[in-house]
mmCIF file of C-alpha atoms in Angstrom:
data_model
loop_
_atom_site.group_PDB
_atom_site.id
_atom_site.type_symbol
_atom_site.label_atom_id
_atom_site.label_comp_id
_atom_site.label_asym_id
_atom_site.label_seq_id
_atom_site.Cartn_x
_atom_site.Cartn_y
_atom_site.Cartn_z
ATOM 1 C CA LEU A 1 0.000 0.000 0.000
ATOM 2 C CA THR A 2 1.116 3.549 -0.607
ATOM 3 C CA PRO A 3 1.537 5.838 2.428
ATOM 4 C CA LEU A 4 -1.489 7.828 1.301
ATOM 5 C CA GLU A 5 -3.654 4.695 1.069
ATOM 6 C CA THR A 6 -2.491 3.557 4.484
ATOM 7 C CA MET A 7 -3.332 6.941 5.989
ATOM 8 C CA ALA A 8 -6.772 6.996 4.341
ATOM 9 C CA LEU A 9 -7.497 3.490 5.618
ATOM 10 C CA LEU A 10 -6.494 4.327 9.200
ATOM 11 C CA ILE A 11 -8.337 7.658 9.296
ATOM 12 C CA SER A 12 -11.441 6.038 7.793
ATOM 13 C CA ALA A 13 -11.290 3.320 10.436
ATOM 14 C CA VAL A 14 -11.104 5.929 13.197
ATOM 15 C CA GLY A 15 -13.901 8.059 11.752
ATOM 16 C CA HIS A 16 -16.274 5.532 10.228
ATOM 17 C CA ASP A 17 -18.720 5.624 13.184
ATOM 18 C CA LEU A 18 -18.314 9.210 14.398
ATOM 19 C CA ASP A 19 -21.425 10.579 16.133
ATOM 20 C CA HIS A 20 -23.344 7.332 15.691
ATOM 21 C CA ARG A 21 -26.947 7.712 16.820
ATOM 22 C CA GLY A 22 -27.331 4.214 18.262
ATOM 23 C CA VAL A 23 -29.998 3.198 15.767
ATOM 24 C CA THR A 24 -29.987 1.710 12.277
ATOM 25 C CA ASN A 25 -30.377 3.437 8.934
ATOM 26 C CA ASN A 26 -33.757 1.760 8.503
ATOM 27 C CA PHE A 27 -34.988 3.289 11.759
ATOM 28 C CA LEU A 28 -33.871 6.774 10.691
ATOM 29 C CA ILE A 29 -35.561 6.327 7.327
ATOM 30 C CA ALA A 30 -38.798 4.936 8.777
ATOM 31 C CA THR A 31 -39.062 7.800 11.281
ATOM 32 C CA GLU A 32 -38.136 10.412 8.648
ATOM 33 C CA HIS A 33 -35.269 11.634 10.774
ATOM 34 C CA GLU A 34 -33.550 14.825 9.647
ATOM 35 C CA LEU A 35 -30.435 12.850 8.693
ATOM 36 C CA ALA A 36 -32.468 10.537 6.468
ATOM 37 C CA LEU A 37 -34.009 13.554 4.768
ATOM 38 C CA ARG A 38 -30.614 15.215 4.375
ATOM 39 C CA TYR A 39 -29.018 12.192 2.743
ATOM 40 C CA HIS A 40 -32.065 11.036 0.776
ATOM 41 C CA ASP A 41 -32.350 7.681 2.619
ATOM 42 C CA ARG A 42 -29.031 6.496 1.199
ATOM 43 C CA SER A 43 -26.364 5.230 3.619
ATOM 44 C CA VAL A 44 -27.674 7.786 6.088
ATOM 45 C CA LEU A 45 -25.378 7.142 9.026
ATOM 46 C CA GLU A 46 -22.319 6.531 6.867
ATOM 47 C CA ASN A 47 -22.804 9.863 5.115
ATOM 48 C CA HIS A 48 -23.204 11.527 8.498
ATOM 49 C CA HIS A 49 -20.032 9.918 9.848
ATOM 50 C CA LEU A 50 -18.167 11.237 6.812
ATOM 51 C CA SER A 51 -19.556 14.720 7.294
ATOM 52 C CA VAL A 52 -18.408 14.801 10.926
ATOM 53 C CA LEU A 53 -14.996 13.401 9.984
ATOM 54 C CA VAL A 54 -14.489 16.031 7.299
ATOM 55 C CA ALA A 55 -15.467 18.782 9.740
ATOM 56 C CA TYR A 56 -12.735 17.622 12.112
ATOM 57 C CA ILE A 57 -10.147 17.394 9.365
ATOM 58 C CA ARG A 58 -10.967 20.878 8.068
ATOM 59 C CA ASP A 59 -10.399 22.394 11.508
ATOM 60 C CA GLU A 60 -7.310 24.564 11.155
ATOM 61 C CA ASN A 61 -5.845 23.050 14.319
ATOM 62 C CA LEU A 62 -6.375 19.484 13.112
ATOM 63 C CA ASN A 63 -5.909 19.687 9.340
ATOM 64 C CA PHE A 64 -3.102 17.219 8.680
ATOM 65 C CA LEU A 65 -3.794 17.345 4.930
ATOM 66 C CA GLN A 66 -2.733 20.944 4.437
ATOM 67 C CA ASN A 67 0.807 20.040 3.349
ATOM 68 C CA LEU A 68 -0.305 17.524 0.750
ATOM 69 C CA SER A 69 -0.517 18.317 -2.923
ATOM 70 C CA ASP A 70 -3.893 18.949 -4.543
ATOM 71 C CA GLU A 71 -3.688 15.543 -6.215
ATOM 72 C CA GLN A 72 -2.969 13.820 -2.906
ATOM 73 C CA ARG A 73 -5.797 15.587 -1.102
ATOM 74 C CA LEU A 74 -8.264 14.640 -3.819
ATOM 75 C CA ARG A 75 -7.112 11.009 -3.726
ATOM 76 C CA PHE A 76 -7.408 10.947 0.074
ATOM 77 C CA ARG A 77 -10.881 12.477 -0.053
ATOM 78 C CA LYS A 78 -12.137 10.095 -2.741
ATOM 79 C CA LEU A 79 -10.690 7.064 -0.995
ATOM 80 C CA SER A 80 -11.989 7.954 2.471
ATOM 81 C CA ILE A 81 -15.480 8.501 1.031
ATOM 82 C CA ASP A 82 -15.405 5.141 -0.740
ATOM 83 C CA LEU A 83 -14.146 3.394 2.387
ATOM 84 C CA VAL A 84 -16.605 4.785 4.924
ATOM 85 C CA LEU A 85 -19.639 4.401 2.647
ATOM 86 C CA ALA A 86 -18.674 0.768 2.107
ATOM 87 C CA THR A 87 -19.244 0.045 5.816
ATOM 88 C CA ASP A 88 -23.005 0.275 5.232
ATOM 89 C CA LEU A 89 -24.148 -3.321 5.763
ATOM 90 C CA ALA A 90 -26.868 -2.788 3.175
ATOM 91 C CA GLN A 91 -24.066 -2.808 0.587
ATOM 92 C CA ASN A 92 -22.448 -5.932 2.012
ATOM 93 C CA PHE A 93 -23.605 -8.601 -0.432
ATOM 94 C CA ASP A 94 -22.945 -6.405 -3.466
ATOM 95 C CA LEU A 95 -19.434 -5.507 -2.311
ATOM 96 C CA VAL A 96 -18.451 -9.056 -1.345
ATOM 97 C CA GLY A 97 -19.824 -10.309 -4.650
ATOM 98 C CA GLN A 98 -17.904 -7.668 -6.582
ATOM 99 C CA PHE A 99 -14.744 -8.521 -4.654
ATOM 100 C CA ALA A 100 -15.110 -12.194 -5.530
ATOM 101 C CA ARG A 101 -15.699 -11.432 -9.206
ATOM 102 C CA VAL A 102 -12.604 -9.237 -9.376
ATOM 103 C CA PHE A 103 -10.087 -11.085 -7.237
ATOM 104 C CA GLU A 104 -10.862 -14.795 -7.349
ATOM 105 C CA PRO A 105 -10.088 -15.113 -11.085
ATOM 106 C CA LEU A 106 -6.737 -13.434 -10.463
ATOM 107 C CA LYS A 107 -5.686 -16.333 -8.247
ATOM 108 C CA LEU A 108 -3.803 -14.040 -5.914
ATOM 109 C CA GLN A 109 -1.342 -15.996 -3.810
ATOM 110 C CA SER A 110 0.537 -13.265 -1.992
ATOM 111 C CA ARG A 111 0.062 -10.071 -0.079
ATOM 112 C CA VAL A 112 0.073 -6.597 -1.524
ATOM 113 C CA ALA A 113 3.680 -5.563 -1.967
ATOM 114 C CA THR A 114 4.857 -2.813 0.369
ATOM 115 C CA PRO A 115 6.418 0.176 -1.438
ATOM 116 C CA SER A 116 10.185 0.330 -1.018
ATOM 117 C CA ARG A 117 10.162 4.028 -0.266
ATOM 118 C CA VAL A 118 7.868 6.444 1.483
ATOM 119 C CA ALA A 119 6.672 9.376 -0.606
ATOM 120 C CA SER A 120 7.223 12.815 0.878
ATOM 121 C CA PRO A 121 4.109 14.983 1.379
ATOM 122 C CA ARG A 122 4.916 17.087 -1.682
ATOM 123 C CA SER A 123 6.076 14.290 -3.958
ATOM 124 C CA PRO A 124 3.673 12.986 -6.622
ATOM 125 C CA GLU A 125 1.553 10.143 -5.303
ATOM 126 C CA SER A 126 1.391 7.335 -7.795
ATOM 127 C CA THR A 127 -2.250 6.331 -7.740
ATOM 128 C CA PRO A 128 -1.891 3.355 -10.107
ATOM 129 C CA GLY A 129 -1.255 0.143 -8.219
ATOM 130 C CA ARG A 130 2.056 -1.199 -7.048
ATOM 131 C CA LYS A 131 3.139 -4.603 -8.290
ATOM 132 C CA LEU A 132 1.962 -7.810 -6.706
ATOM 133 C CA THR A 133 3.906 -11.034 -6.659
ATOM 134 C CA GLY A 134 2.523 -14.461 -7.386
ATOM 135 C CA ASN A 135 0.145 -15.710 -10.042
ATOM 136 C CA LEU A 136 -2.264 -12.937 -10.906
ATOM 137 C CA SER A 137 -3.783 -14.509 -13.964
ATOM 138 C CA ALA A 138 -4.843 -17.956 -15.004
ATOM 139 C CA ARG A 139 -3.012 -17.373 -18.287
ATOM 140 C CA SER A 140 0.141 -15.690 -17.089
ATOM 141 C CA GLU A 141 2.578 -16.007 -14.198
ATOM 142 C CA SER A 142 3.876 -12.478 -14.662
ATOM 143 C CA PRO A 143 2.953 -10.052 -11.879
ATOM 144 C CA ARG A 144 0.786 -7.130 -12.833
ATOM 145 C CA GLU A 145 -0.387 -4.042 -11.020
ATOM 146 C CA TYR A 146 -3.602 -3.344 -9.198
ATOM 147 C CA THR A 147 -5.781 -0.723 -10.810
ATOM 148 C CA VAL A 148 -7.003 2.124 -8.618
ATOM 149 C CA GLN A 149 -10.463 0.545 -8.587
ATOM 150 C CA GLU A 150 -9.080 -2.836 -7.497
ATOM 151 C CA ARG A 151 -6.985 -1.262 -4.753
ATOM 152 C CA THR A 152 -9.994 0.661 -3.488
ATOM 153 C CA LEU A 153 -12.117 -2.490 -3.469
ATOM 154 C CA PHE A 154 -9.428 -4.314 -1.497
ATOM 155 C CA LEU A 155 -9.239 -1.516 1.080
ATOM 156 C CA GLN A 156 -13.030 -1.393 1.358
ATOM 157 C CA LEU A 157 -13.177 -5.058 2.311
ATOM 158 C CA VAL A 158 -10.262 -4.672 4.727
ATOM 159 C CA LEU A 159 -12.150 -1.935 6.561
ATOM 160 C CA LYS A 160 -15.399 -3.917 6.557
ATOM 161 C CA CYS A 161 -13.631 -6.937 8.029
ATOM 162 C CA ALA A 162 -11.941 -4.762 10.647
ATOM 163 C CA ASP A 163 -15.327 -3.253 11.490
ATOM 164 C CA LEU A 164 -16.664 -6.754 12.150
ATOM 165 C CA SER A 165 -13.546 -8.267 13.664
ATOM 166 C CA HIS A 166 -14.777 -9.069 17.170
ATOM 167 C CA PRO A 167 -15.934 -12.534 15.999
ATOM 168 C CA CYS A 168 -12.231 -13.210 15.328
ATOM 169 C CA ARG A 169 -11.340 -12.758 18.995
ATOM 170 C CA ALA A 170 -11.648 -15.030 22.001
ATOM 171 C CA PHE A 171 -15.260 -15.889 22.694
ATOM 172 C CA GLN A 172 -15.360 -13.892 25.940
ATOM 173 C CA MET A 173 -14.424 -10.712 24.090
ATOM 174 C CA HIS A 174 -16.672 -11.522 21.134
ATOM 175 C CA GLU A 175 -19.601 -12.194 23.465
ATOM 176 C CA LYS A 176 -19.009 -8.907 25.309
ATOM 177 C CA TRP A 177 -19.211 -6.931 22.067
ATOM 178 C CA SER A 178 -22.235 -8.933 20.914
ATOM 179 C CA ASN A 179 -24.089 -8.175 24.155
ATOM 180 C CA LEU A 180 -23.296 -4.470 23.893
ATOM 181 C CA LEU A 181 -24.696 -4.429 20.366
ATOM 182 C CA LEU A 182 -27.686 -6.438 21.546
ATOM 183 C CA GLU A 183 -28.557 -3.798 24.133
ATOM 184 C CA GLU A 184 -28.370 -1.139 21.425
ATOM 185 C CA PHE A 185 -30.696 -3.182 19.225
ATOM 186 C CA TYR A 186 -33.097 -3.792 22.102
ATOM 187 C CA ALA A 187 -33.223 -0.072 22.876
ATOM 188 C CA GLN A 188 -34.202 0.580 19.257
ATOM 189 C CA GLY A 189 -36.760 -2.210 19.438
ATOM 190 C CA ASP A 190 -38.285 -0.659 22.559
ATOM 191 C CA ALA A 191 -38.643 2.639 20.713
ATOM 192 C CA GLU A 192 -40.157 0.889 17.694
ATOM 193 C CA ARG A 193 -42.660 -0.928 19.917
ATOM 194 C CA ASP A 194 -43.699 2.358 21.545
ATOM 195 C CA MET A 195 -44.190 3.864 18.082
ATOM 196 C CA GLY A 196 -46.237 0.923 16.828
ATOM 197 C CA MET A 197 -43.569 -0.145 14.340
ATOM 198 C CA ARG A 198 -42.801 -3.711 13.286
ATOM 199 C CA LEU A 199 -39.836 -5.190 15.135
ATOM 200 C CA LEU A 200 -37.161 -7.380 13.624
ATOM 201 C CA PRO A 201 -36.375 -10.489 15.716
ATOM 202 C CA ASN A 202 -32.914 -9.200 16.711
ATOM 203 C CA MET A 203 -34.539 -6.035 18.096
ATOM 204 C CA ASP A 204 -37.132 -7.766 20.263
ATOM 205 C CA ARG A 205 -36.064 -8.277 23.880
ATOM 206 C CA THR A 206 -39.206 -10.327 24.597
ATOM 207 C CA LEU A 207 -37.981 -13.246 22.507
ATOM 208 C CA PRO A 208 -36.266 -16.184 24.263
ATOM 209 C CA ALA A 209 -32.485 -16.392 24.614
ATOM 210 C CA SER A 210 -32.288 -19.152 22.022
ATOM 211 C CA SER A 211 -33.466 -16.654 19.409
ATOM 212 C CA PHE A 212 -30.466 -14.393 20.079
ATOM 213 C CA ASN A 213 -28.018 -17.299 19.990
ATOM 214 C CA LYS A 214 -29.477 -18.583 16.708
ATOM 215 C CA GLY A 215 -29.295 -15.061 15.360
ATOM 216 C CA GLN A 216 -25.581 -14.935 16.129
ATOM 217 C CA VAL A 217 -25.054 -18.160 14.191
ATOM 218 C CA GLY A 218 -26.906 -16.690 11.215
ATOM 219 C CA PHE A 219 -24.965 -13.422 11.435
ATOM 220 C CA LEU A 220 -21.655 -15.278 11.343
ATOM 221 C CA ASP A 221 -22.838 -17.549 8.519
ATOM 222 C CA PHE A 222 -24.319 -14.953 6.178
ATOM 223 C CA ILE A 223 -22.434 -11.739 6.959
ATOM 224 C CA VAL A 224 -19.125 -12.229 8.740
ATOM 225 C CA THR A 225 -17.754 -15.488 7.310
ATOM 226 C CA PRO A 226 -18.307 -14.623 3.610
ATOM 227 C CA MET A 227 -16.472 -11.301 4.082
ATOM 228 C CA TRP A 228 -13.463 -12.875 5.746
ATOM 229 C CA GLU A 229 -13.363 -15.757 3.274
ATOM 230 C CA ALA A 230 -13.387 -13.268 0.404
ATOM 231 C CA LEU A 231 -10.506 -11.373 1.989
ATOM 232 C CA GLY A 232 -8.766 -14.709 2.469
ATOM 233 C CA SER A 233 -8.573 -15.112 -1.303
ATOM 234 C CA VAL A 234 -6.055 -12.259 -1.284
ATOM 235 C CA ILE A 235 -4.270 -12.345 2.086
ATOM 236 C CA ASN A 236 -3.781 -14.971 4.754
ATOM 237 C CA VAL A 237 -6.576 -14.738 7.341
ATOM 238 C CA GLU A 238 -6.829 -18.429 8.193
ATOM 239 C CA GLU A 239 -6.426 -17.766 11.923
ATOM 240 C CA GLN A 240 -9.306 -15.288 11.907
ATOM 241 C CA ILE A 241 -11.583 -17.612 9.926
ATOM 242 C CA GLU A 242 -10.832 -20.487 12.304
ATOM 243 C CA LYS A 243 -11.715 -18.302 15.287
ATOM 244 C CA ILE A 244 -15.004 -17.298 13.657
ATOM 245 C CA ALA A 245 -15.837 -20.965 13.131
ATOM 246 C CA ALA A 246 -14.980 -21.761 16.753
ATOM 247 C CA ASN A 247 -17.162 -18.934 18.040
ATOM 248 C CA ARG A 248 -19.970 -20.063 15.774
ATOM 249 C CA GLY A 249 -19.782 -23.470 17.410
ATOM 250 C CA VAL A 250 -20.141 -21.895 20.845
ATOM 251 C CA TRP A 251 -23.221 -19.922 19.787
ATOM 252 C CA GLU A 252 -24.728 -23.032 18.219
ATOM 253 C CA HIS A 253 -24.177 -24.962 21.437
ATOM 254 C CA LYS A 254 -25.654 -22.162 23.542
ATOM 255 C CA ALA A 255 -28.685 -22.041 21.237
ATOM 256 C CA ALA A 256 -29.258 -25.774 21.640
ATOM 257 C CA VAL A 257 -28.931 -25.607 25.434
ATOM 258 C CA CYS A 258 -31.305 -22.641 25.656
ATOM 259 C CA ALA A 259 -33.817 -24.308 23.351
ATOM 260 C CA THR A 260 -33.798 -27.443 25.537
ATOM 261 C CA GLU A 261 -34.295 -25.411 28.712
ATOM 262 C CA GLU A 262 -37.060 -23.349 27.127
ATOM 263 C CA SER A 263 -38.797 -26.502 25.951
ATOM 264 C CA LYS A 264 -38.728 -27.915 29.483
ATOM 265 C CA GLU A 265 -40.137 -24.663 30.894
ATOM 266 C CA ASN A 266 -42.965 -24.656 28.355
ATOM 267 C CA LYS A 267 -43.922 -28.201 29.283
ATOM 268 C CA ALA A 268 -43.825 -27.470 33.010
#
């Protein structure tokens, strides 16, 4: 990765959830919140996070981009926008599918090469891709370069995987994060119930514990695992994928235990 791409990735990771409102985009849209109206129901929170991030960066006391060239600033801006907007889960299946279509045929077998030198702030930033090693084509063993679009797509998936990386940690840590998110969902569900809105199962605190545990299995199966497996076609993330599978097994076991206990209670 170029220094500029690395900086954009890190800053986007820091700012991708700035001033989060603790509810989903769908809730903001359904309630006609001012943010939904401002951003025309499209990636509402992600657009808001970007707006807040840009406001911080433009502060004269915080503007670390002021010494970059115009070309570098434009590249940073474009890349950070693409990265943060990609964290919208509504875009997940499209992005993972696009990633698979672009990268799997390339048969990438190595990591992105690290540039041998660091560009100075005023030096031209080469936006075309750096070379990759390994087989990049089914027809040729010669390395080629990433296009700007391919590099952006790679960075988008890296950020998405980082955003949903707690399933890659020890179960105790993963469970802690899951429970924190659950409380946020339940709070939204309480508000939706008070407003007479239809609740999704993961927002309904009245459902039995087995429902939550089954939901975690589904979340890992349909959202988290496909993202990490797609990234694994480019870089080595075997350890993370194994941890996701292990955590899935724990949730599946907890779901079965809860279902058995709930069945006994219903018969009592």
